[in-house]
XYZ file of C-alpha atoms in Angstrom:
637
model
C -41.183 -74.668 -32.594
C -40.078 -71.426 -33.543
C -40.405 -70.297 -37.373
C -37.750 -70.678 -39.409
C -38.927 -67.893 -41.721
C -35.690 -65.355 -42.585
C -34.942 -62.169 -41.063
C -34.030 -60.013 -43.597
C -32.798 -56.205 -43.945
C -34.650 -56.304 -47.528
C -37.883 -56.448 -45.340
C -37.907 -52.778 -44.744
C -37.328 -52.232 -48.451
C -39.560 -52.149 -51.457
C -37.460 -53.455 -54.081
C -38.211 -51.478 -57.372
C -35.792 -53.547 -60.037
C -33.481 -56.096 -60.260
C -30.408 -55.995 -62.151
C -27.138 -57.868 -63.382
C -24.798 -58.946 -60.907
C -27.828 -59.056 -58.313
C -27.523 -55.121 -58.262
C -30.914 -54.037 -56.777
C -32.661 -50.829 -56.149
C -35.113 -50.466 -53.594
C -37.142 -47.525 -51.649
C -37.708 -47.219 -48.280
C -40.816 -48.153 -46.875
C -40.637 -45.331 -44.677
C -39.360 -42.401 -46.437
C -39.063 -43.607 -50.118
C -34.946 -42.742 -50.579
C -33.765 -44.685 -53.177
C -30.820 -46.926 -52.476
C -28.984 -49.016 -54.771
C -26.605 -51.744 -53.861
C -25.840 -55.527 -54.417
C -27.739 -57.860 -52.758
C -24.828 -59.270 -51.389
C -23.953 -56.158 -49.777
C -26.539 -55.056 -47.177
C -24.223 -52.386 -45.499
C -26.124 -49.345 -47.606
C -29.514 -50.788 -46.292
C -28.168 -50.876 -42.657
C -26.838 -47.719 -42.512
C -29.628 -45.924 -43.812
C -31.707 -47.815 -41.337
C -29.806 -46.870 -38.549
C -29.257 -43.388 -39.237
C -32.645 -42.603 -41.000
C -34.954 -44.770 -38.546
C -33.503 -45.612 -35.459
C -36.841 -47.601 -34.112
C -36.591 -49.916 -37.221
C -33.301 -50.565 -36.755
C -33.479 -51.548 -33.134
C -36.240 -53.572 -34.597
C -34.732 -55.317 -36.533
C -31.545 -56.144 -35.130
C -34.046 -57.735 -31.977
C -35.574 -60.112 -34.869
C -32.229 -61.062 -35.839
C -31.385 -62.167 -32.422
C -34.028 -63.478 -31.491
C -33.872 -65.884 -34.705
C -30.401 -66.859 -33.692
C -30.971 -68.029 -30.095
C -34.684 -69.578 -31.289
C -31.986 -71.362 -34.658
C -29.738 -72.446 -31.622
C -32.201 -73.551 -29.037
C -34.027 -75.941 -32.132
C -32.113 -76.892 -35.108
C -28.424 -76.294 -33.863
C -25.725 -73.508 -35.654
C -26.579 -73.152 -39.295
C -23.641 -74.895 -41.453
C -21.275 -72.714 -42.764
C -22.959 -69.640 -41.313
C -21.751 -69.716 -37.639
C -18.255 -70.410 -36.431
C -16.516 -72.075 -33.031
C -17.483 -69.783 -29.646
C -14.669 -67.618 -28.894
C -15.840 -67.303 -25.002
C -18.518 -69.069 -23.703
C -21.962 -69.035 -24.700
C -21.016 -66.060 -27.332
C -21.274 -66.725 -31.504
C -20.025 -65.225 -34.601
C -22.192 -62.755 -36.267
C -24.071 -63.986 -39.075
C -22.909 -62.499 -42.748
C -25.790 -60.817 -42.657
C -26.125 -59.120 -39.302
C -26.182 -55.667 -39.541
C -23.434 -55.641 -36.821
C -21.334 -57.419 -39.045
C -21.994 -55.326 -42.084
C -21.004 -51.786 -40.079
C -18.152 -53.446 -38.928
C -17.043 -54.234 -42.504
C -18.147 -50.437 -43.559
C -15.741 -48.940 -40.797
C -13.071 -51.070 -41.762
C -13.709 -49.489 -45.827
C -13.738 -46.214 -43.947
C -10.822 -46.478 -42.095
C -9.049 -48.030 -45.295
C -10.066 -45.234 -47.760
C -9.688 -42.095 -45.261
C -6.011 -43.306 -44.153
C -4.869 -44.678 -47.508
C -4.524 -47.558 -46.258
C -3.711 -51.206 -48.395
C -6.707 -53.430 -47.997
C -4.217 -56.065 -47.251
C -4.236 -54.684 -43.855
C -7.474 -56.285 -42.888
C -5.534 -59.738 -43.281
C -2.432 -58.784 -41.052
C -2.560 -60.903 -37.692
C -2.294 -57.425 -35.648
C -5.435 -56.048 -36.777
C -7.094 -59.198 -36.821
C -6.112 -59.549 -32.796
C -7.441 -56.348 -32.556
C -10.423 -56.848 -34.419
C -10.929 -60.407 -31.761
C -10.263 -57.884 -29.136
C -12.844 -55.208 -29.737
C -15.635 -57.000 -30.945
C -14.961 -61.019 -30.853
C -18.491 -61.852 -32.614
C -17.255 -59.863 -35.588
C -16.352 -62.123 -38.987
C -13.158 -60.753 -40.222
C -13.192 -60.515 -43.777
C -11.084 -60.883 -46.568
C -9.030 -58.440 -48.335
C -10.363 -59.209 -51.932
C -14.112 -58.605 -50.303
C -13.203 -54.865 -49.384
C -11.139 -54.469 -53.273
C -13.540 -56.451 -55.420
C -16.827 -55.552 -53.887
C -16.945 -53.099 -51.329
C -15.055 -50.257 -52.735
C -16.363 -50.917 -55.964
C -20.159 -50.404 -54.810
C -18.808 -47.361 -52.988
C -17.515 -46.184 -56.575
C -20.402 -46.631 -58.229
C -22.881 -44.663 -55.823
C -20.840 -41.542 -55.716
C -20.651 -41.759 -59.813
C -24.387 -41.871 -59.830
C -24.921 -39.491 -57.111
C -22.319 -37.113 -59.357
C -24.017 -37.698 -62.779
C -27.729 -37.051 -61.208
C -25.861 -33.947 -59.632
C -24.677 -32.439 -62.967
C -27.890 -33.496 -64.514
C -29.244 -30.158 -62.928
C -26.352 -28.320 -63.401
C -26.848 -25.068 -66.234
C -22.700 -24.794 -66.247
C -19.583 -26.496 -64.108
C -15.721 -25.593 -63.997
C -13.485 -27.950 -64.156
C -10.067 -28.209 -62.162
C -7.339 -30.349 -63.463
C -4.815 -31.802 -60.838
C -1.526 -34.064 -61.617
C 0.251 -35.767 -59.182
C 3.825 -36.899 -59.974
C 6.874 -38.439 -57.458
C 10.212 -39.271 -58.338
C 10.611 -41.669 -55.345
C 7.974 -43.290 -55.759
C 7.733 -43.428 -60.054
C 9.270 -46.926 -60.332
C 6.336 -48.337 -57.926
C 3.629 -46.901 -59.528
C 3.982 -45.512 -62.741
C 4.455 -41.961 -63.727
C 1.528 -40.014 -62.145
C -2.301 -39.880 -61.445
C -4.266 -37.532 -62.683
C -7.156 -35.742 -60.557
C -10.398 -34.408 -62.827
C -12.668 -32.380 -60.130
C -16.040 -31.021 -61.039
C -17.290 -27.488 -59.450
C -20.946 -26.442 -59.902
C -23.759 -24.651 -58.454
C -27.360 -26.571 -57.359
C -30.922 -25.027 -57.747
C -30.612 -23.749 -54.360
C -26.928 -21.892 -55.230
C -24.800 -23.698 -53.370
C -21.648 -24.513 -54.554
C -20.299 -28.388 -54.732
C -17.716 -30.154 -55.877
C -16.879 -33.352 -56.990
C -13.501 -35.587 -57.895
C -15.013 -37.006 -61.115
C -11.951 -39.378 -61.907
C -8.369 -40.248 -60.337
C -6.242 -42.170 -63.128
C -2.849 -43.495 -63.741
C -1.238 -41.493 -66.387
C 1.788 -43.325 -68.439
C 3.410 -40.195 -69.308
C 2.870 -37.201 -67.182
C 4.305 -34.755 -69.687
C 1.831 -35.502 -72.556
C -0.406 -32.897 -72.271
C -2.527 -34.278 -75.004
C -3.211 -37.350 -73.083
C -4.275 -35.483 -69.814
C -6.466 -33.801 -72.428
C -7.959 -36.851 -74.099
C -8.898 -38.090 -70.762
C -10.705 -34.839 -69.562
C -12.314 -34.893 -72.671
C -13.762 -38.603 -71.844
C -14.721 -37.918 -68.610
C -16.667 -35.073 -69.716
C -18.817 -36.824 -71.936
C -19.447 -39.594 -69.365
C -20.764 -37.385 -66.801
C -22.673 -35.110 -69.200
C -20.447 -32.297 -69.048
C -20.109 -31.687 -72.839
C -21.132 -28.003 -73.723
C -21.412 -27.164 -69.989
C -17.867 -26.750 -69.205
C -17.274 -22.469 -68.409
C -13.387 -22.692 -67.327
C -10.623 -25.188 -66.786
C -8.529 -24.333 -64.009
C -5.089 -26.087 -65.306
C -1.808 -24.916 -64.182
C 1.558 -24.297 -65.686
C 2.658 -26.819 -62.792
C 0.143 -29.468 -64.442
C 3.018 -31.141 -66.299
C 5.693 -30.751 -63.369
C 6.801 -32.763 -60.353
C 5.038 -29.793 -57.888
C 5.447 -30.027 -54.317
C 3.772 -27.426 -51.548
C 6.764 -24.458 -51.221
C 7.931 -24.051 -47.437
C 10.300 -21.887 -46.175
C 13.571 -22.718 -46.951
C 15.168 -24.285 -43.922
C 11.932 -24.179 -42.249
C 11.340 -27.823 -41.472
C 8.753 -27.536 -39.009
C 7.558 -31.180 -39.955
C 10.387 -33.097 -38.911
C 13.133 -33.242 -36.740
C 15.303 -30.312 -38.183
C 16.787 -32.690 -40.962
C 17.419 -31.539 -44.280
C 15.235 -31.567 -46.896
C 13.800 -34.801 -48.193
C 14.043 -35.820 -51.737
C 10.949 -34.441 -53.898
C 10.682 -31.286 -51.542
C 10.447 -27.731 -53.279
C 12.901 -25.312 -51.586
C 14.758 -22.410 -53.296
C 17.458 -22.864 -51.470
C 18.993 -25.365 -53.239
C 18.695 -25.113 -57.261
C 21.279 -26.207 -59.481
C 22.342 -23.226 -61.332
C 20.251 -22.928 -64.467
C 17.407 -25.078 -62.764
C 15.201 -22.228 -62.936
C 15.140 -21.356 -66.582
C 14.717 -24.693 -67.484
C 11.723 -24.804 -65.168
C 10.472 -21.812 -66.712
C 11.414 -22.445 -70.042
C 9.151 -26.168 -69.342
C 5.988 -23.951 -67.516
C 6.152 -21.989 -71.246
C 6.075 -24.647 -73.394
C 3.216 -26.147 -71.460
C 1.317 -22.903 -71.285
C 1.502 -23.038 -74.941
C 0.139 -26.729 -75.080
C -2.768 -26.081 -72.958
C -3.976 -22.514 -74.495
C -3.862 -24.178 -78.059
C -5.934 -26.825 -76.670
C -8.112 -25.137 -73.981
C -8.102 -21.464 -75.477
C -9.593 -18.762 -73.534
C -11.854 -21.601 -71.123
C -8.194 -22.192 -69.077
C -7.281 -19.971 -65.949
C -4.202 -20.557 -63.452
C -5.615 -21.310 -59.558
C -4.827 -17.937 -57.772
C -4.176 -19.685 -54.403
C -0.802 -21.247 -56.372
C 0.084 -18.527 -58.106
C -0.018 -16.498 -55.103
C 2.122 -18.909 -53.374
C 4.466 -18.628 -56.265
C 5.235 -15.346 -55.450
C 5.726 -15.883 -51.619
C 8.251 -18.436 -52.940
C 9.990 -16.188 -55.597
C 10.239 -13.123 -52.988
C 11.387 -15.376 -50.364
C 14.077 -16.670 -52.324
C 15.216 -12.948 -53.421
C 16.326 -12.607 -49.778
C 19.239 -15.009 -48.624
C 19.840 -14.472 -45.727
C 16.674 -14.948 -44.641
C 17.412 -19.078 -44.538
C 19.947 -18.637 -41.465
C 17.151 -17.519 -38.565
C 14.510 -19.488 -40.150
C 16.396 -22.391 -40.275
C 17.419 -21.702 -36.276
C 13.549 -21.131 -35.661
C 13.226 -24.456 -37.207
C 15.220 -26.398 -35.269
C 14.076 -24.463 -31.487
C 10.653 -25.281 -33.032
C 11.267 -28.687 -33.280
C 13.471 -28.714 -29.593
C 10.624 -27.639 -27.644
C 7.975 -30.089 -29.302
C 10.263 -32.729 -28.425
C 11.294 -31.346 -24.799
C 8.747 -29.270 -23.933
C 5.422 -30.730 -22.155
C 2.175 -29.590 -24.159
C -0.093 -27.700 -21.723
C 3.041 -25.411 -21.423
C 2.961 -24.510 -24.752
C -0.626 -23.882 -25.017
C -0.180 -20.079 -23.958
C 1.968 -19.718 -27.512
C 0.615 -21.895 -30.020
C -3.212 -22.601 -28.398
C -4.734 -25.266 -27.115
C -5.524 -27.738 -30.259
C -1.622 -27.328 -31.051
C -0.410 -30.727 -29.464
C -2.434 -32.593 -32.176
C -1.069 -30.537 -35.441
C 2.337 -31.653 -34.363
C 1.739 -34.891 -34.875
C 0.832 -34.100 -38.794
C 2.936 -33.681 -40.790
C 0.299 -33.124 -43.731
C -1.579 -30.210 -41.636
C 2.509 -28.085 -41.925
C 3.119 -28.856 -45.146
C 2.019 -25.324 -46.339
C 3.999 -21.951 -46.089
C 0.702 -20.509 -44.573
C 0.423 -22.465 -41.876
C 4.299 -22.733 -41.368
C 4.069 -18.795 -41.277
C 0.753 -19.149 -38.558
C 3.575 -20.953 -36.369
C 6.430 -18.254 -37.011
C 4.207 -15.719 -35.825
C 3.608 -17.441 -32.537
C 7.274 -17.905 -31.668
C 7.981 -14.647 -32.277
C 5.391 -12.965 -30.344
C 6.424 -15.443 -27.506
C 9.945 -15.740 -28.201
C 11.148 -14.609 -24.615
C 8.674 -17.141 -23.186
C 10.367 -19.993 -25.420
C 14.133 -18.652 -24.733
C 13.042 -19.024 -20.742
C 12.217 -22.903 -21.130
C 15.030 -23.537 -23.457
C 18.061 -25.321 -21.918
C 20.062 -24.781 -25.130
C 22.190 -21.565 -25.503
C 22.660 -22.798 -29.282
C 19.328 -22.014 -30.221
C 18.476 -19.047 -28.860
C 17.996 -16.200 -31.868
C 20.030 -13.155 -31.603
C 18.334 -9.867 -31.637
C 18.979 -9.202 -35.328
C 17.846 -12.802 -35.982
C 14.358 -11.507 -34.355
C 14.233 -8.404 -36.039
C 14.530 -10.258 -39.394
C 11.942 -12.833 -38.680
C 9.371 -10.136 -37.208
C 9.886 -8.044 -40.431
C 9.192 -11.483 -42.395
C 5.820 -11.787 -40.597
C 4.692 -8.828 -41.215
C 5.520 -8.129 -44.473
C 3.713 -11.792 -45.653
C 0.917 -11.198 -43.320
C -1.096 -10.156 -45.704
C -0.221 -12.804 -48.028
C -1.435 -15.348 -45.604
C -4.619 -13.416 -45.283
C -5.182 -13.920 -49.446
C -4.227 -17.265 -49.074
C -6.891 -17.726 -46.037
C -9.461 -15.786 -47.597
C -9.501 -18.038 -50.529
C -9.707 -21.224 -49.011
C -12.673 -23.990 -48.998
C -14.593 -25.026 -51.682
C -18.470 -24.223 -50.482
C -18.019 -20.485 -51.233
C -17.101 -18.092 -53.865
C -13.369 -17.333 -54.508
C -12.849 -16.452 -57.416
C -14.279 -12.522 -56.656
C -11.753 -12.395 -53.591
C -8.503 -12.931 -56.301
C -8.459 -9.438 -58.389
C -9.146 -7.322 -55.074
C -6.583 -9.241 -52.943
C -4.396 -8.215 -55.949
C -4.787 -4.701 -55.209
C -4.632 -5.038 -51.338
C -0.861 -6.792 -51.659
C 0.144 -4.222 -54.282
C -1.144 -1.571 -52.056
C 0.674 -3.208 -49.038
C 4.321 -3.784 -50.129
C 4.110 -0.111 -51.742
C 3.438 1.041 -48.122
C 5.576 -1.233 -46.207
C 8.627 0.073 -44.256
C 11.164 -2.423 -43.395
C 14.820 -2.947 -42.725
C 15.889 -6.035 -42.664
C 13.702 -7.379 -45.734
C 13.644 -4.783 -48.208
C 15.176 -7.507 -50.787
C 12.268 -9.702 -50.075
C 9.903 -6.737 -50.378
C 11.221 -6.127 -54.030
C 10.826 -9.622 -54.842
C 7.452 -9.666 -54.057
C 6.664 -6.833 -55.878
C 8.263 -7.987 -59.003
C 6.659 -11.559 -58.350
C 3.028 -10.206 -58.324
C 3.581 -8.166 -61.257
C 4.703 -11.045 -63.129
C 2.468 -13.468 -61.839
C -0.664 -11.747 -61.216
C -1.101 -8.121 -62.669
C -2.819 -9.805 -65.462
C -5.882 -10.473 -63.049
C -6.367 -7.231 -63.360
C -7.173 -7.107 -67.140
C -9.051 -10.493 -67.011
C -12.523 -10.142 -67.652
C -13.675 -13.454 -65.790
C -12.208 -11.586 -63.094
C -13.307 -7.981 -63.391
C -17.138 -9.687 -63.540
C -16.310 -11.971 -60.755
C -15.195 -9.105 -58.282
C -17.569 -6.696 -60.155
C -20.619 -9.037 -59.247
C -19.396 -9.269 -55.966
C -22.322 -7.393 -53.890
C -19.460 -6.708 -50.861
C -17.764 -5.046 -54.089
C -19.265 -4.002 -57.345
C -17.185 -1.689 -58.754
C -15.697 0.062 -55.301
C -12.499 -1.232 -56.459
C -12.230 0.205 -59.907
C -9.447 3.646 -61.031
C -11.795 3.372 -64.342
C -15.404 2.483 -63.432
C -16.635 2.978 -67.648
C -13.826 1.020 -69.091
C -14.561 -2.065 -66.538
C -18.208 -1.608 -66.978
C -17.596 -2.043 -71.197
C -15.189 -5.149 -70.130
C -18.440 -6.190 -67.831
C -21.002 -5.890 -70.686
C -19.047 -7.807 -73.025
C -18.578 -10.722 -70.844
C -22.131 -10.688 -69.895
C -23.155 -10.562 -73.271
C -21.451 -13.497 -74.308
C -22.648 -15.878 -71.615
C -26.369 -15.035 -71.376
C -29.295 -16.099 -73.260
C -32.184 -13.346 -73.250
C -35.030 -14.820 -72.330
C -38.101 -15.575 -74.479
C -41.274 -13.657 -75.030
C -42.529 -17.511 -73.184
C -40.539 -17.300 -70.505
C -41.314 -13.394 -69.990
C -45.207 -13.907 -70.438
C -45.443 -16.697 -67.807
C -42.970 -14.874 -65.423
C -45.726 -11.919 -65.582
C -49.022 -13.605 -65.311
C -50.788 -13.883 -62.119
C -51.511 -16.913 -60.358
C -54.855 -18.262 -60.920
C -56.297 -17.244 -57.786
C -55.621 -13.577 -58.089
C -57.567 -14.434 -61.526
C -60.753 -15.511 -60.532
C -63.976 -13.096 -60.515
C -64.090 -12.526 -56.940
C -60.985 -10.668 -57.430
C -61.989 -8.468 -60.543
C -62.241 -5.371 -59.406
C -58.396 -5.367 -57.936
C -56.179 -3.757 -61.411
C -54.104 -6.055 -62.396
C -50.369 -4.581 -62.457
C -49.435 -4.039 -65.781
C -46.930 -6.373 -67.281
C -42.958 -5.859 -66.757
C -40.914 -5.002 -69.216
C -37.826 -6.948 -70.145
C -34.713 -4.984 -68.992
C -31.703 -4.973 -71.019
C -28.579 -6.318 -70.078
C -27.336 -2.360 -69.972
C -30.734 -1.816 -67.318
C -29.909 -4.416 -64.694
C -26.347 -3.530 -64.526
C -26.887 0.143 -64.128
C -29.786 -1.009 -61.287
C -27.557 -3.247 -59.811
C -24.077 -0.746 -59.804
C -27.123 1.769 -58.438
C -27.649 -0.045 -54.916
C -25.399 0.172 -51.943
C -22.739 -2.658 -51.849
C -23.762 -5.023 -49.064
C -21.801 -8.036 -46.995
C -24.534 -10.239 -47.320
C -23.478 -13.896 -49.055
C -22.910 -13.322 -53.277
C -24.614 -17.222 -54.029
C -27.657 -15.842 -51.168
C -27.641 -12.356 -52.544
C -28.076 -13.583 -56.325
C -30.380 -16.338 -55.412
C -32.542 -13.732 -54.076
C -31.846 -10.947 -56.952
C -32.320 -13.728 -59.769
C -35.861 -12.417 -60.565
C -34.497 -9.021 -60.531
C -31.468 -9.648 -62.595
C -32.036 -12.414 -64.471
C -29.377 -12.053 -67.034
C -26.760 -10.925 -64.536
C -27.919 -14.238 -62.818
C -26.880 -16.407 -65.046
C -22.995 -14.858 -65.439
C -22.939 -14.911 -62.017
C -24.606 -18.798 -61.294
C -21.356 -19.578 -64.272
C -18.578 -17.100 -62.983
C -18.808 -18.236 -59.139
C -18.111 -22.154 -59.746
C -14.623 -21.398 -61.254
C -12.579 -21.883 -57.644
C -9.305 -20.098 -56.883
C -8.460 -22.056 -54.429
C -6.920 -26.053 -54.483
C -9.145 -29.126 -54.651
C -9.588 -31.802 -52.123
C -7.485 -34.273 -54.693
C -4.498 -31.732 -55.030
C -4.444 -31.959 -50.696
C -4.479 -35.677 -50.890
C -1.597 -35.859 -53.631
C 0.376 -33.573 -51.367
C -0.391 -35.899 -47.977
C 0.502 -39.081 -50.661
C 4.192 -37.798 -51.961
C 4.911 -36.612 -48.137
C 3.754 -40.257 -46.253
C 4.090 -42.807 -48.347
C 7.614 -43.488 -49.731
C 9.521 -46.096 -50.126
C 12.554 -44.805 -48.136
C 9.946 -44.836 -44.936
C 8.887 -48.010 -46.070
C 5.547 -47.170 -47.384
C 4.823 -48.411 -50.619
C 1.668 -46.849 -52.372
C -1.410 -49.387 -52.437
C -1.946 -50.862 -55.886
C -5.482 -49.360 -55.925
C -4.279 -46.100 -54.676
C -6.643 -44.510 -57.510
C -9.587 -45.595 -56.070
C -8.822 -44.558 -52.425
C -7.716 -41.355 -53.917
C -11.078 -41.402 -55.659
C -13.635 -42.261 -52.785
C -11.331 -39.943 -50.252
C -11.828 -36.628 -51.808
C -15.540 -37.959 -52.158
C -16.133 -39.035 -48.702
C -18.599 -36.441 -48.118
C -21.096 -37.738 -50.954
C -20.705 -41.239 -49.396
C -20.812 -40.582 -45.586
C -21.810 -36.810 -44.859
């Protein structure tokens, strides 16, 4: 008879300790990683079995078969454990196949990366599906996925975030508030996003969505304050935190700015409720928007001080919107781009248009999330204009062909942003530094619209101007980021009318961010290593012992050498022995991002797909989808 000893996953896993709830943690047998998960949940131990040690798993999953048939053949199905044949001579999975358990995990996946209400695994579509695909699979229950799947998933990426920023000398911090008037009624009056930016031992930059919560009141900018300040000291952050990155939009109902009249995301309608366009402003609308960004400026620099900064990659979209908006007539052609846009992605077979807008086009039509940004709107303006004959040849419609002033205008539009894009571009991602890009990008655009000819948008060219001035001159001043640009090795100080005064501004910043290191640290940094000690080696002079440099020294050194394009994190990795106070402004300046967060990307996909106009109601635990979304990567890189 054949044993009737259990096949377990647990059998590949020493199991360290044993906690409440059955939480366990156990190392692998074969490479000692240290997993931590219910025992009820096996998916963590199957996937890192399949992925990590593909023998083992093959392994194992034989055993597991092989116990079924030999449980069948002897004893009959186990109660409870096995349900009716769908087809002949085929079985339900066992709970606790691992077939079963990735099934389950994909399902999670597919839930948190879509949004999607857990409710959905219960809905007699996906279940026929689900019988279609795989007919052995179990299909579980929504309140298994809310109550104990997505909570384990919660609690490994806090622990893999706290042991992160356990290591971590310094972090920024980026604050993100997410706010819809359609949708307040259904969920309450916004969430707010608290990501984490630091730098590893290694100097590589990650980042982390430490919290998503449900605000009450999305104007109180003490409460958004009293909850950063909780978070901070449950992940360790107090006393590490270098800058805040909190905008004057924190305590507004933001949207991404398009074009106005641009609707490349749509079907040439009008603007939806919630959408940002300039266009359409009740008179006074912007001072009392302005007069509302002031009064929360004020809020947040009493309680933040000099540790808050604006994110450069809104502010600079700010002023794309404000010099837009100086012009117009400017909403006329775009708004006839918009709807020839929209004709020949309706009309218009795809492999046609691959010669204008490329060939992975046909699948950024179909999202609407991937257009939502003036950027990328501008990416597809430049393609119909530099193909605009093509596109008038396959167009049936005389109503939506552009006249040659019309072209003129738009051409004029592209070029004088084009540059703007590039900023925007150049800033974007969150795996490399930013912040040193922001003050020199400054000086390109100011450079650029002072050189510009046009004439068609002169009044957008002035608007611009004035924009950038108000908006962003004062980058210029900034010391965070004079020493960000300044320790820039592609820049240094190649940028600079006044080299002394910015190397004064420099010192000062470095000097109050450094800690000189100790006679200890010095002494231990100079002796040899043992070997070179020994007597063998005695009559080799020992080099005498380096002298600390001053903060003054390494600077002057470091202006001294050629600029070079190699990586800043590589470069000061490599120069931290040389420069090791420089090194530490730098390891503290590069995590401050100028760029948007994962979390502000996913409130912008939430307030454009889920409304309750299209029928899509948010899921009640939209926080924690939020949450494990923008953290994806920590769970399943």
């Amino acid at each position: 008879m054949a044993s009737k000893s259990r096949v377990s996953i647990l059998d590949y896993f020493n199991i360290v300790c044993e906690g409440e709830n059955g939480k366990i943690e156990s190392n692998c047998k074969a490479c000692g990683t240290r997993i931590q998960a219910k025992r009820t949940v096996t998916s963590n131990f199957v996937t890192h079995l399949k992925r990590k040690h593909q023998a083992m798993y093959d392994e194992f999953v034989r055993k597991k078969d092989v116990k079924r048939e030999s449980m069948q053949n002897c004893t009959g199905p186990p109660s409870g454990r096995v349900i009716s044949q769908s087809s002949p001579g085929m079985n339900k999975f066992d709970y606790s196949d691992p077939r079963q358990s990735l099934i389950s995990e994909a399902i999670a996946k597919m839930i948190i990366r879509d949004l999607q209400p857990t409710q959905m695994v219960e809905y007699e579509g996906f279940r026929e599906l689900l019988q279609l695909l795989e007919p052995r699979y179990i299909p579980v229950p929504c309140h298994y996925i809310q109550q104990q799947l997505l909570p384990a998933y919660v609690s490994q990426v806090q622990l893999a975030a706290k042991q992160a920023l356990k290591g971590a000398e310094s972090c920024s911090v980026t604050l993100d508030l997410w706010r819809s008037s359609s949708v307040a009624n259904n969920c309450g009056a916004g969430y707010l996003g608290v990501t984490c930016h630091f730098m590893n031992a290694e100097w590589h930059i990650r980042s982390a969505l430490l919290a998503c919560l449900p605000l009450t009141d999305h104007g109180n900018t003490q409460q958004i304050l009293s909850e950063f300040d909780e978070i901070s000291e449950s992940y360790g952050m107090s006393g590490k935190v270098f800058r805040v990155v909190a905008d004057l939009s924190l305590c507004e109902n933001r949207s991404p700015f398009r074009f106005p009249g641009f609707n490349l995301i749509g079907n040439g309608e009008e603007d939806e409720e919630g959408e940002e366009d300039c266009s359409d402003e009740e008179p006074g609308a912007g001072e009392a928007k302005e007069a509302s960004s002031n009064e929360n400026r004020k809020s947040l620099d009493q309680c933040l001080g000099r540790s808050r900064v604006d994110c450069f990659a809104r502010l600079l979209a700010q002023c794309v919107k404000e010099g837009v908006c100086a012009s117009p007539q400017i909403s006329l052609p775009l708004n006839k781009a918009s709807h020839l846009y929209n004709y020949i992605v309706a009309t218009v077979a795809p492999e046609k248009l691959v010669q204008v807008f490329g060939s992975n086009t046909s699948t950024n039509w179909q999202r609407p999330s991937s257009m939502d940004k003036w950027n990328t709107q501008l990416k597809v303006l430049r393609q119909m204009v530099e193909s605009m004959d093509f596109l008038e040849d396959i167009v049936d419609r005389n109503d939506l062909v552009l006249g040659n002033l019309e072209k003129a205008l738009l051409r004029e539009l592209v070029e004088v942003l084009e540059p703007f894009e590039e900023a925007s571009d150049m800033v974007q991602g969150d795996k490399h530094v930013s912040i040193s890009l922001a003050l020199p990008c400054v000086l390109g655009l100011r450079k650029h619209l002072a050189e510009v000819v046009t004439h068609q948008c002169s009044g957008i060219v002035m608007g611009l101007s004035q924009a950038l001035d108000r908006r962003l001159a004062g980058i210029l001043e900034d010391p965070l980021y004079v020493t960000a640009a300044t320790l820039d090795p592609q820049f240094k100080l190649s940028w600079s009318s006044d080299s002394d005064w910015h190397k004064q501004v420099l010192l000062e910043e470095v000097g109050k961010h450094t800690r000189p290191l100790s006679p200890l640290e010095h002494h231990s940094e100079a002796q040899p290593s043992p070997s070179k000690r020994c007597k063998l080696f005695s009559f080799i002079k020992q080099r005498p012992t380096a002298q600390a440099k001053t903060v003054e020294q390494e600077l002057s050194t470091y202006l001294h050498e050629e600029p070079t394009d190699e990586d800043p994190l590589q470069y000061w990795k490599r120069k931290s022995i040389d420069f090791p106070l420089l090194s530490q402004v730098a390891k503290k300046v590069f995590t401050v991002p100028a760029t948007t967060t994962s979390v502000d990307q996913i409130f912008n996909l939430v307030s454009k797909t889920l409304r309750p106009e299209q029928c899509r109601f948010l899921p009640k635990n939209l926080d924690t989808l939020i949450y494990l979304k923008a953290n994806y990567r920590i769970l399943w890189s």
